[in-house]
Amino acid sequence: MLKYLLRRLGVAVLVALTVSVITFSLIYLSGDPAIALAGDSASNEEIEHIRKAYGYDRPIIVQYGDWLARAAQGDLGRSHYLKANISDVILTRLPNTLILALCAISFALVLAIPLGVAAAIRPNSLIDRFALSLAVVGQALPSFWFALILIFFLGIQLRWLPITGTDSWMNFIMPAIALGYYVTPGVMRLTRAGMLEVLSSDYIRTAKAKGLRPPAVLFKHALRNAIIPVVSLAAVQFGFMLGGSIVIETIFAINGLGFLAWETIQRADLPMMQAIVLVLSCFYIVITFLADMLNAFLDPRIRVT
Amino acid sequence: MSDTILEVRDLVIDIPVAAGMLHPVQSISFDVKRGETLSIVGESGCGKSLTSLAVMDLLPLRAKRTASVLTLDGEDLLSAGERRMSDIRGNKMAMIFQEPMTSLNPAYTIGNQLVEALLRHKQVSAAEARTRAIYLLEKVGITAAASRLSQYPHQLSGGLRQRVMIAMALMCGPDLIIADEPTTALDVTIQAQILHLLADLQKEFNMGMILITHDLGVVARVADRVAVMYAGQIVETGTAKQVFENPTHPYTQGLIECIPIPGKTERGAHLGSIPGIVPSLVGDLSGCHFADRCRYAMDACRSGRVELTGSFEDGHVYRCALTPQQCAANLTKGAA
Ligand SMILES: Nc1ncnc2c1ncn2[C@@H]1O[C@H](COP(=O)(O)OP(=O)(O)OP(=O)(O)O)[C@@H](O)[C@H]1O
Ligand code: SF4
Ligand SMILES: [Mg+2]
């Protein structure tokens, strides 16, 4: 296990470094950053001045090393546009996005996994058909449209839930459902397919031949093996939710990272954009790493060689 | 307590398939006595596995099982519900499957999977279950048994896995053990070892055993009784001595002609050198199923139902329109 963990950790670090190089080069992607900063009407002297002041005149490798060292210490630089410390801005926005994504993925898993298992136990039964139609609807309905439907019924008609803001946990219910339901069909289908395959496997027949009762057969012997691909899928989806909740954050006016990213793109605030990409990528790397560790725990063939 | 552990009468299995109703097993009857090995032989697809799954009540959902009698140690299994059956499975009767590579759960240790059955059926502590697991692993010839408990299936070879499966089947001390081609998936060199191991354990623990195998050489050595199956029917059955010394049904004669003679033929040589293919078992079946492949087929063989009739001795029956004398004459002709 330790060997696997270390190897996997090494890969994670390598990926993180690669991501950092790509993110760093974002600054140069749109041309000379000094010119961009100085603005259209700046004179040559002004541009040179800015180039010196911000250190853009140094060799690029030095600039990268300097940037990486600061980033590693949590210093992501300043946003010229917001006139604020980027780390501070991100730290105020990150919790909202994290809570939203955690609620959304939990909602999706709690709904999709039991449904997938139930559908696999009785293929073509009523519950299987119900799950299938839910999946079809789920995949066909765009999430912003679903969000608007939720707002209309639960927020405006029934007045059960607040529509905007992040004042209480109640605020997160609708956005979490709107964000999570889109993931439900995929997770459900994968759970169902995995369970169907595992349930027809020889070792399940062995478990039955031992006289084990259905719960032990289903949960001890089948689910543990069937859930492994689901873990990987859920990790990927969770990563997407962190970065891809722009639409939902905008609709529900949640001051999160997605919302910030959207604002930042509009302002062409490059250092901020760079920082957001870096932070999200790091989260993504950590999540994938944790998912791999969970799978190694579930499947000894991964960890014991 | 009776001597007969398993009694099966008129077992029929029907499976609906796209082409109609498949009749993979048609009215099979046999007994297994305590301390006795019944060997079921016959070529691929003749219904051996389905027969054993029917006894365990583990048939595929679509398959329909009927029988006039199905008792284990006097208890009626036909009326036993799923709950009762799960109390019996792994406890009073256990099964060893054809595929050792895939029959163990890859996610759990050998030890976990061994003690599981015992903890399910008997009031024992985890430590006692562990002790029994080690004892049985040693019994099936696994060295360093205690350290094997914490290993995972993928760390074991096929032969070792099948030994683990055998130990697992013995955990609760079953009255009946069903071994469905336990060695087909293994190297030829370990096939005979495993079969002899099974035969020894069966004698030692005085269990009834159904041994399904292709290896007629082993059958001749370890079986007390033999049932030869062809296309869903028993075509000949009797004691091993009766069947091997006086094979009466033309199919049995064909099988025995290609039997490996100990010392002369390779171990583990397979059956199936009789030309022709097994008939389709879908829809109405009449006449002798073997007629298309039989050298002695007559018009009478193709109509009506050919029933089991007595051969030369008591308890030795065969399913053929020929008289025992004609059959015996055929055998000498064939051998010449
Ligand atoms: N689930 C099923 N659905 C339809 N047909 C089946 C099913 N299981 C088995 N059969 C058919 O029933 C027949 C008997 O199968 P069975 O597995 O009992 O054969 P077998 O004698 O054990 O053969 P082998 O020596 O290859 O293991 C075969 O023709 C097989 O194709
Ligand atoms: S009944 Fe006829 S076809 Fe069938 S085995 Fe006997 S001789 Fe051959
Ligand atoms: Mg079989």
XYZ file of C-alpha atoms and ligand atoms in Angstrom:
681
model
C 0.000 0.000 0.000
C 2.793 2.404 1.001
C 4.577 1.779 -2.267
C 1.429 2.473 -4.230
C 0.702 5.589 -2.176
C 4.166 7.007 -2.751
C 4.095 6.280 -6.459
C 0.681 7.841 -6.806
C 1.823 10.843 -4.756
C 4.797 11.290 -7.082
C 2.460 11.334 -10.079
C 0.255 13.917 -8.366
C 3.230 16.204 -7.750
C 4.357 15.872 -11.368
C 0.889 16.736 -12.630
C 0.747 19.719 -10.285
C 4.086 20.997 -11.610
C 2.922 20.614 -15.200
C -0.251 22.493 -14.383
C 1.789 25.252 -12.739
C 3.897 25.679 -15.895
C 0.786 25.914 -18.056
C -0.887 28.340 -15.690
C 2.205 30.473 -15.462
C 2.434 30.758 -19.212
C -1.160 32.037 -19.272
C 0.295 35.440 -18.467
C 2.217 35.466 -21.758
C -0.560 33.853 -23.753
C -2.273 37.129 -24.501
C 0.887 38.934 -25.498
C 3.230 41.168 -23.523
C 1.852 41.481 -19.973
C 3.533 44.870 -19.479
C 1.658 46.323 -22.446
C -1.582 44.781 -21.247
C -1.079 46.309 -17.811
C -0.040 49.712 -19.015
C -3.097 50.141 -21.155
C -3.590 51.290 -24.737
C -2.525 54.902 -24.334
C 0.750 54.265 -22.488
C 4.045 55.544 -23.836
C 7.090 53.354 -24.386
C 8.729 54.666 -21.207
C 5.682 53.889 -19.144
C 5.610 50.335 -20.493
C 9.316 49.854 -19.713
C 8.711 51.214 -16.233
C 5.927 48.734 -15.573
C 8.016 45.933 -17.046
C 10.762 46.670 -14.509
C 8.393 47.281 -11.592
C 6.658 43.943 -12.057
C 9.833 42.049 -12.864
C 8.757 41.098 -16.382
C 12.262 41.955 -17.596
C 13.893 39.044 -15.795
C 14.615 35.681 -17.538
C 11.413 33.692 -17.798
C 12.720 30.740 -15.761
C 13.538 33.072 -12.888
C 10.091 34.606 -13.084
C 8.532 31.128 -12.958
C 10.642 30.029 -9.992
C 9.807 33.193 -8.118
C 6.097 32.851 -8.893
C 6.025 29.165 -7.924
C 7.834 29.778 -4.631
C 5.366 32.487 -3.676
C 2.364 30.435 -4.793
C 3.575 27.533 -2.680
C 3.513 29.853 0.324
C -0.004 30.980 -0.477
C 0.960 34.263 -2.073
C -0.801 34.372 -5.421
C 0.058 37.999 -6.147
C -2.179 41.041 -6.435
C -5.122 41.681 -8.663
C -4.465 44.944 -10.487
C -8.123 45.271 -11.170
C -9.497 44.621 -7.677
C -6.472 46.208 -5.996
C -6.528 43.315 -3.555
C -4.554 40.302 -2.514
C -5.617 37.433 -4.761
C -5.308 34.827 -1.993
C -7.665 36.830 0.200
C -10.241 37.147 -2.560
C -10.095 33.448 -3.336
C -10.263 32.480 0.325
C -13.467 34.437 0.797
C -15.063 32.851 -2.271
C -13.787 29.270 -1.968
C -15.945 28.097 0.990
C -19.190 28.829 -0.860
C -18.074 26.848 -3.874
C -16.784 23.991 -1.736
C -19.989 23.743 0.264
C -22.067 23.872 -2.904
C -20.022 21.195 -4.657
C -19.959 18.943 -1.589
C -23.727 19.218 -1.157
C -24.272 18.649 -4.873
C -22.094 15.538 -5.115
C -23.583 14.127 -1.899
C -27.069 14.692 -3.246
C -26.136 13.008 -6.519
C -24.505 9.982 -4.840
C -27.199 9.489 -2.215
C -29.816 9.472 -4.946
C -27.952 7.658 -7.700
C -26.221 4.783 -5.905
C -29.251 3.282 -4.123
C -31.301 3.754 -7.265
C -28.658 2.054 -9.385
C -28.397 -0.838 -6.929
C -32.177 -1.236 -6.749
C -32.431 -1.157 -10.537
C -29.725 -3.813 -10.867
C -31.336 -6.145 -8.343
C -34.518 -6.238 -10.393
C -33.720 -5.420 -14.003
C -36.764 -4.307 -16.015
C -38.826 -3.910 -12.867
C -40.845 -0.802 -12.101
C -38.000 0.748 -10.132
C -35.577 0.041 -12.972
C -37.872 1.767 -15.460
C -38.336 4.678 -13.090
C -34.580 5.035 -12.677
C -34.063 4.831 -16.419
C -36.643 7.525 -17.193
C -35.123 9.719 -14.503
C -31.772 9.289 -16.174
C -33.127 10.192 -19.600
C -34.868 13.287 -18.272
C -31.808 14.199 -16.235
C -29.539 14.078 -19.223
C -31.919 15.935 -21.514
C -32.731 18.848 -19.203
C -30.102 21.623 -19.121
C -29.166 22.478 -15.553
C -29.987 26.190 -15.833
C -33.490 25.264 -16.983
C -33.860 22.814 -14.126
C -32.608 25.514 -11.742
C -35.267 27.909 -13.003
C -37.979 25.273 -12.552
C -36.795 24.710 -8.976
C -36.818 28.430 -8.279
C -40.297 28.796 -9.716
C -41.882 25.969 -7.712
C -39.901 25.698 -4.481
C -38.894 29.328 -4.247
C -41.705 31.409 -5.689
C -44.840 29.240 -5.642
C -44.334 27.270 -2.423
C -41.924 29.718 -0.795
C -40.145 26.836 0.927
C -36.621 27.845 0.113
C -34.749 31.123 -0.284
C -33.882 31.915 -3.888
C -30.605 33.781 -3.660
C -27.648 34.379 -1.390
C -25.640 32.269 1.037
C -27.024 33.334 4.412
C -28.027 29.914 5.725
C -27.743 26.250 4.821
C -31.226 26.505 3.307
C -29.755 28.644 0.567
C -27.641 25.758 -0.619
C -30.452 23.220 -1.078
C -31.748 24.327 -4.462
C -28.380 25.093 -6.042
C -27.020 21.756 -4.780
C -29.952 19.883 -6.323
C -29.662 21.833 -9.559
C -25.927 21.168 -9.751
C -26.057 17.582 -8.521
C -28.970 16.206 -10.515
C -26.995 16.508 -13.710
C -24.460 13.999 -12.390
C -27.108 11.574 -11.125
C -27.845 9.759 -14.416
C -24.217 8.905 -15.112
C -23.537 7.666 -11.599
C -26.779 5.704 -11.563
C -26.113 3.989 -14.864
C -22.582 3.119 -13.887
C -23.746 1.710 -10.542
C -26.471 -0.292 -12.260
C -24.160 -1.642 -14.939
C -21.462 -2.472 -12.396
C -23.899 -4.229 -10.088
C -25.444 -6.194 -12.963
C -22.039 -7.404 -14.038
C -20.868 -8.255 -10.541
C -24.143 -9.958 -9.605
C -23.712 -12.411 -12.462
C -20.115 -13.152 -11.519
C -18.838 -16.461 -10.230
C -17.908 -15.155 -6.797
C -21.460 -13.990 -6.185
C -22.597 -17.517 -7.020
C -20.022 -18.724 -4.475
C -21.409 -16.318 -1.876
C -24.922 -17.659 -2.490
C -23.670 -21.242 -2.384
C -22.305 -20.479 1.086
C -25.825 -19.687 2.176
C -25.177 -16.003 2.778
C -28.299 -13.907 3.081
C -29.149 -11.339 0.391
C -27.837 -8.297 2.322
C -24.415 -9.894 2.747
C -24.370 -10.987 -0.887
C -25.428 -7.560 -2.132
C -23.501 -5.224 0.077
C -20.477 -7.141 1.268
C -19.741 -9.065 -1.918
C -21.295 -7.159 -4.797
C -21.397 -3.433 -4.038
C -17.791 -3.164 -2.941
C -16.639 -4.403 -6.331
C -19.257 -2.560 -8.347
C -18.596 0.808 -6.715
C -14.952 1.102 -7.801
C -15.579 2.763 -11.196
C -18.245 4.926 -9.542
C -15.638 6.359 -7.177
C -13.526 7.490 -10.112
C -16.502 8.993 -11.923
C -17.675 10.807 -8.795
C -14.207 12.294 -8.323
C -14.152 13.641 -11.872
C -17.657 15.052 -11.491
C -16.771 16.659 -8.180
C -13.848 18.359 -9.864
C -16.117 19.661 -12.617
C -18.551 20.943 -10.017
C -15.860 23.015 -8.330
C -14.918 24.779 -11.519
C -18.059 24.392 -13.532
C -20.673 25.768 -11.196
C -20.524 29.154 -12.938
C -24.070 28.917 -14.265
C -25.580 27.752 -11.015
C -23.631 30.267 -8.906
C -24.782 33.019 -11.212
C -28.433 31.994 -11.156
C -28.554 31.705 -7.371
C -26.229 34.654 -6.780
C -23.778 32.588 -4.799
C -20.516 34.412 -4.342
C -18.308 31.490 -5.170
C -15.299 30.709 -7.255
C -17.353 30.042 -10.381
C -18.961 33.438 -10.119
C -15.565 35.007 -9.513
C -14.136 33.248 -12.559
C -16.919 34.594 -14.706
C -16.340 38.159 -13.457
C -12.613 37.764 -13.925
C -12.923 36.651 -17.522
C -15.040 39.674 -18.302
C -12.462 41.990 -16.733
C -9.522 40.225 -18.382
C -7.904 40.182 -14.941
C -5.097 37.807 -15.902
C -3.313 37.238 -12.553
C -6.654 36.466 -10.916
C -7.579 34.066 -13.733
C -4.222 32.413 -13.364
C -4.724 31.950 -9.634
C -8.218 30.517 -10.034
C -7.040 27.983 -12.604
C -4.155 27.006 -10.347
C -6.313 26.572 -7.247
C -8.976 24.571 -9.074
C -6.363 22.361 -10.706
C -4.802 21.641 -7.345
C -8.161 20.689 -5.898
C -8.723 18.446 -8.866
C -5.388 16.746 -8.343
C -6.073 16.215 -4.642
C -9.539 14.796 -5.329
C -8.265 12.346 -7.926
C -5.521 11.305 -5.560
C -8.015 10.677 -2.745
C -10.274 8.737 -5.111
C -7.360 6.552 -6.140
C -6.536 5.917 -2.488
C -10.152 4.974 -1.796
C -10.125 2.581 -4.733
C -6.877 1.064 -3.549
C -8.544 0.477 -0.215
C -11.563 -1.129 -1.907
C -9.629 -3.260 -4.366
C -6.601 -5.113 -3.011
C -5.456 -5.908 -6.549
C -4.476 -2.242 -6.791
C -2.638 -2.030 -3.495
C -1.217 -5.544 -2.983
C 1.083 -6.817 -5.664
C -30.956 -41.194 10.088
C -31.090 -42.789 6.708
C -28.138 -43.842 4.674
C -29.310 -41.892 1.678
C -28.173 -38.275 1.814
C -29.635 -37.052 -1.434
C -32.614 -38.446 -3.258
C -33.601 -37.024 -6.641
C -36.577 -38.312 -8.623
C -37.784 -37.093 -11.998
C -35.863 -33.842 -11.943
C -36.858 -31.688 -14.909
C -35.387 -28.317 -15.837
C -36.943 -26.087 -18.477
C -35.523 -22.776 -19.665
C -37.443 -20.462 -21.971
C -35.133 -19.305 -24.775
C -35.694 -17.287 -27.932
C -36.261 -20.416 -30.038
C -38.819 -21.918 -27.644
C -38.594 -24.044 -24.515
C -35.190 -25.578 -23.828
C -35.268 -28.936 -22.016
C -31.686 -29.221 -20.767
C -32.583 -31.802 -18.096
C -35.390 -34.292 -18.657
C -36.517 -36.453 -15.792
C -33.344 -37.414 -14.008
C -33.293 -39.638 -10.928
C -30.392 -40.603 -8.700
C -29.389 -41.157 -5.087
C -26.265 -40.312 -3.174
C -25.499 -42.299 -0.037
C -23.388 -41.226 2.885
C -19.742 -41.967 2.245
C -20.409 -42.627 -1.415
C -19.245 -40.862 -4.565
C -21.605 -40.585 -7.490
C -19.861 -39.538 -10.636
C -21.819 -37.818 -13.365
C -20.099 -37.970 -16.730
C -21.101 -36.784 -20.148
C -19.951 -34.346 -22.735
C -20.236 -30.586 -22.593
C -23.761 -29.219 -22.521
C -25.512 -32.416 -21.456
C -26.900 -30.740 -18.329
C -24.482 -31.729 -15.590
C -24.015 -28.252 -14.143
C -27.707 -27.432 -14.308
C -28.465 -30.653 -12.447
C -26.138 -29.711 -9.618
C -27.377 -26.125 -9.523
C -30.934 -27.472 -9.334
C -30.024 -29.472 -6.233
C -28.517 -26.330 -4.659
C -31.520 -24.275 -5.810
C -29.152 -21.865 -7.542
C -30.530 -22.159 -11.063
C -30.743 -19.029 -13.220
C -33.941 -17.112 -12.475
C -35.603 -18.021 -15.766
C -35.038 -21.740 -15.340
C -37.973 -23.772 -14.006
C -37.285 -26.785 -11.813
C -39.734 -29.609 -11.113
C -39.261 -32.997 -9.496
C -41.347 -35.621 -7.766
C -38.801 -36.067 -4.982
C -35.864 -33.932 -3.906
C -34.687 -34.612 -0.378
C -31.477 -33.954 1.493
C -30.994 -36.161 4.534
C -34.751 -36.756 4.575
C -35.693 -33.081 4.342
C -37.851 -32.032 1.399
C -36.022 -29.355 -0.577
C -38.883 -28.768 -3.016
C -41.035 -27.165 -0.340
C -38.150 -25.408 1.435
C -38.363 -21.656 1.003
C -35.443 -19.451 0.035
C -34.722 -18.711 3.695
C -34.525 -22.366 4.635
C -32.476 -23.128 1.525
C -29.934 -20.475 2.497
C -29.634 -22.182 5.897
C -28.906 -25.470 4.117
C -26.522 -24.173 1.449
C -22.930 -24.049 2.525
C -23.985 -25.840 5.689
C -25.482 -29.264 4.927
C -24.483 -29.234 1.291
C -21.689 -27.352 -0.363
C -20.538 -26.900 -3.907
C -17.179 -26.541 -5.600
C -17.279 -24.835 -8.944
C -15.594 -25.256 -12.278
C -13.839 -21.854 -12.273
C -11.385 -21.428 -9.386
C -9.905 -18.281 -10.934
C -13.128 -16.304 -10.646
C -15.015 -18.033 -7.856
C -13.339 -16.117 -5.042
C -14.155 -12.488 -4.339
C -11.092 -10.402 -5.282
C -11.857 -7.798 -2.600
C -11.553 -10.024 0.481
C -8.832 -12.126 1.999
C -8.881 -15.908 1.848
C -9.369 -15.977 5.606
C -12.354 -13.684 5.500
C -14.033 -15.780 2.822
C -13.266 -19.044 4.599
C -14.646 -18.142 8.013
C -17.684 -16.422 6.536
C -19.673 -19.613 5.918
C -18.924 -21.004 9.355
C -19.872 -17.785 11.131
C -23.062 -17.676 9.092
C -24.230 -21.165 9.992
C -22.706 -22.143 13.328
C -22.442 -20.572 16.732
C -18.689 -20.211 16.827
C -16.311 -17.429 17.765
C -14.133 -15.734 15.184
C -11.076 -17.389 16.740
C -12.632 -20.851 16.485
C -13.589 -20.189 12.866
C -10.025 -19.141 12.145
C -8.653 -22.272 13.742
C -10.928 -24.419 11.606
C -9.923 -22.495 8.490
C -6.246 -23.175 9.190
C -6.994 -26.833 9.951
C -8.826 -27.263 6.646
C -6.248 -25.371 4.607
C -3.685 -27.823 5.931
C -6.059 -30.689 5.132
C -6.247 -29.603 1.490
C -2.477 -29.530 1.317
C -1.728 -25.839 1.646
C 1.511 -25.090 3.455
C 1.971 -22.109 5.773
C -1.801 -22.117 6.142
C -1.987 -19.457 8.848
C -0.148 -16.911 6.733
C -2.381 -17.658 3.731
C -5.398 -16.344 5.601
C -4.345 -12.758 5.052
C -3.628 -13.236 1.355
C -5.914 -12.169 -1.443
C -7.132 -14.475 -4.226
C -5.016 -12.755 -6.881
C -1.889 -13.715 -4.971
C -2.697 -17.431 -5.359
C -2.329 -19.768 -8.322
C -5.346 -21.535 -9.825
C -4.500 -24.800 -8.118
C -4.212 -23.103 -4.727
C -7.462 -21.254 -5.253
C -9.270 -24.494 -5.992
C -7.811 -25.983 -2.815
C -9.127 -22.941 -0.948
C -12.534 -23.493 -2.553
C -12.482 -27.100 -1.359
C -11.545 -26.026 2.168
C -14.331 -23.446 2.033
C -16.867 -26.090 1.050
C -15.789 -28.230 4.006
C -15.986 -25.430 6.617
C -19.379 -26.427 8.000
C -18.824 -30.176 7.664
C -21.477 -30.753 4.987
C -23.293 -34.059 4.447
C -23.127 -33.612 0.707
C -20.502 -32.042 -1.453
C -21.027 -31.304 -5.127
C -17.882 -30.846 -7.176
C -18.679 -29.590 -10.664
C -15.672 -30.292 -12.848
C -13.377 -29.005 -10.117
C -10.256 -29.474 -12.205
C -11.173 -28.548 -15.779
C -9.613 -25.111 -15.489
C -6.372 -26.374 -13.969
C -3.077 -27.640 -15.308
C -3.153 -31.286 -16.260
C -0.447 -32.018 -13.700
C -2.549 -30.839 -10.740
C -5.884 -32.190 -11.982
C -5.326 -35.687 -10.674
C -3.898 -34.379 -7.374
C -7.005 -32.324 -6.688
C -9.392 -35.133 -7.636
C -7.611 -37.609 -5.400
C -7.567 -35.048 -2.617
C -11.331 -34.700 -2.952
C -11.807 -38.453 -2.941
C -9.663 -38.803 0.201
C -11.492 -36.023 2.041
C -14.836 -37.505 1.072
C -13.853 -40.830 2.652
C -12.288 -39.185 5.703
C -15.303 -37.005 6.488
C -17.787 -39.673 5.356
C -19.691 -37.285 3.110
C -21.787 -38.000 0.077
C -20.188 -36.573 -3.038
C -21.333 -35.806 -6.532
C -18.272 -35.590 -8.714
C -18.843 -34.178 -12.147
C -15.891 -34.719 -14.409
C -14.673 -35.424 -17.884
C -11.821 -37.562 -16.633
C -13.110 -41.121 -16.951
C -9.804 -42.454 -15.712
C -10.410 -40.768 -12.368
C -14.035 -41.870 -12.328
C -12.908 -45.466 -12.673
C -10.665 -45.059 -9.633
C -12.718 -42.960 -7.218
C -16.423 -43.312 -8.041
C -18.715 -45.794 -6.308
C -21.564 -45.180 -8.705
C -21.611 -43.650 -12.168
C -24.363 -41.853 -14.046
C -23.697 -41.288 -17.726
C -25.640 -38.345 -19.096
C -26.419 -37.594 -22.679
C -28.483 -34.626 -23.904
C -30.308 -34.059 -20.633
C -30.963 -37.707 -19.773
C -29.193 -40.400 -17.831
C -28.452 -43.033 -20.456
C -26.774 -45.509 -18.156
C -26.177 -45.812 -14.463
C -24.923 -48.395 -12.042
C -21.972 -49.069 -9.793
C -18.651 -48.039 -11.246
C -17.773 -51.704 -11.618
C -20.969 -52.516 -13.508
C -20.650 -49.590 -15.872
C -16.977 -50.021 -16.580
C -17.020 -53.801 -16.884
C -20.277 -54.077 -18.781
C -20.892 -50.783 -20.541
C -24.230 -51.389 -22.196
C -25.475 -48.192 -23.815
C -23.760 -47.503 -27.148
C -22.833 -44.010 -25.908
C -21.182 -45.388 -22.773
C -19.379 -47.932 -24.891
C -18.131 -45.113 -27.083
C -16.894 -43.190 -24.050
C -15.116 -46.153 -22.587
C -13.440 -46.993 -25.875
C -11.693 -43.643 -25.662
C -10.925 -43.996 -21.962
C -7.307 -43.501 -21.039
C -5.901 -46.805 -19.885
C -3.874 -46.192 -16.729
C -0.215 -46.173 -17.581
C -0.814 -46.279 -21.308
C -2.764 -43.126 -22.004
C -2.062 -39.585 -20.931
C -3.695 -38.451 -17.729
C -6.639 -36.105 -18.046
C -7.407 -37.024 -21.648
C -10.897 -35.814 -22.485
C -14.019 -37.466 -23.779
C -15.716 -36.575 -26.970
C -14.075 -38.515 -29.723
C -17.471 -39.893 -30.738
C -18.348 -38.295 -34.085
C -21.462 -36.128 -34.444
C -23.104 -33.405 -32.398
C -25.632 -33.322 -29.587
C -29.211 -32.717 -30.797
C -31.013 -29.485 -30.049
C -32.999 -29.746 -26.838
C -35.552 -27.108 -27.784
C -39.206 -28.070 -28.252
C -40.641 -31.598 -28.423
C -38.161 -34.402 -28.001
C -38.953 -37.973 -28.886
C -37.044 -41.119 -29.656
C -33.502 -41.834 -28.576
C -31.442 -38.628 -28.329
C -28.352 -40.524 -29.386
C -29.894 -41.896 -32.581
C -28.130 -39.446 -34.915
C -24.737 -40.551 -33.672
C -25.422 -44.196 -32.984
C -23.911 -46.898 -35.181
C -26.760 -49.262 -34.330
C -29.682 -46.863 -34.805
C -32.861 -48.515 -36.162
C -36.272 -47.110 -37.077
C -37.590 -48.128 -33.672
C -35.054 -45.805 -32.016
C -36.538 -42.659 -33.494
C -40.128 -42.922 -32.317
C -41.682 -42.942 -28.875
C -39.725 -42.637 -25.707
C -36.834 -44.941 -24.940
C -37.005 -45.830 -21.242
C -34.353 -46.966 -18.809
C -34.313 -50.766 -18.584
C -32.348 -53.247 -16.553
C -29.076 -54.593 -17.805
C -27.383 -57.778 -16.606
C -27.347 -57.011 -12.892
C -29.560 -55.288 -10.328
C -29.139 -51.535 -10.127
C -27.509 -51.333 -13.528
C -29.857 -49.687 -16.020
C -29.473 -48.237 -19.503
C -31.641 -46.366 -21.996
C -31.543 -48.203 -25.340
C -33.862 -50.221 -27.553
C -31.303 -52.992 -27.904
C -31.213 -55.961 -25.545
C -28.265 -56.283 -23.159
C -27.056 -59.275 -25.189
C -27.056 -57.274 -28.418
C -25.186 -54.477 -26.662
C -22.595 -56.844 -25.269
C -22.115 -58.307 -28.720
C -21.611 -54.790 -30.092
C -18.943 -54.103 -27.506
C -16.908 -57.162 -28.490
C -17.310 -56.278 -32.157
C -16.259 -52.689 -31.526
C -13.246 -53.745 -29.529
C -12.104 -56.216 -32.147
N -28.889 -19.720 -18.242
C -29.085 -20.500 -19.313
N -29.903 -20.088 -20.296
C -30.102 -20.870 -21.388
N -29.502 -22.037 -21.582
C -28.676 -22.494 -20.643
C -28.414 -21.753 -19.455
N -27.537 -22.446 -18.697
C -27.267 -23.572 -19.388
N -27.954 -23.615 -20.548
C -27.915 -24.702 -21.538
O -28.269 -25.891 -20.913
C -27.483 -26.955 -21.387
C -26.832 -27.686 -20.237
O -25.908 -26.818 -19.617
P -24.928 -27.297 -18.463
O -24.185 -26.098 -18.031
O -25.682 -28.035 -17.429
O -23.951 -28.284 -19.230
P -22.743 -29.130 -18.648
O -23.107 -30.553 -18.822
O -22.406 -28.687 -17.281
O -21.589 -28.771 -19.660
P -20.040 -28.471 -19.373
O -19.375 -29.799 -19.367
O -19.632 -27.668 -20.551
O -19.955 -27.743 -18.091
C -26.487 -26.379 -22.359
O -26.938 -26.650 -23.664
C -26.526 -24.908 -22.081
O -26.330 -24.196 -23.276
S -31.826 -46.665 -28.787
Fe -31.089 -47.039 -30.826
S -30.083 -45.130 -31.366
Fe -30.396 -45.095 -29.214
S -28.527 -45.863 -28.385
Fe -29.873 -47.628 -28.563
S -29.410 -48.444 -30.557
Fe -28.520 -46.427 -30.526
Mg -20.773 -27.558 -16.439
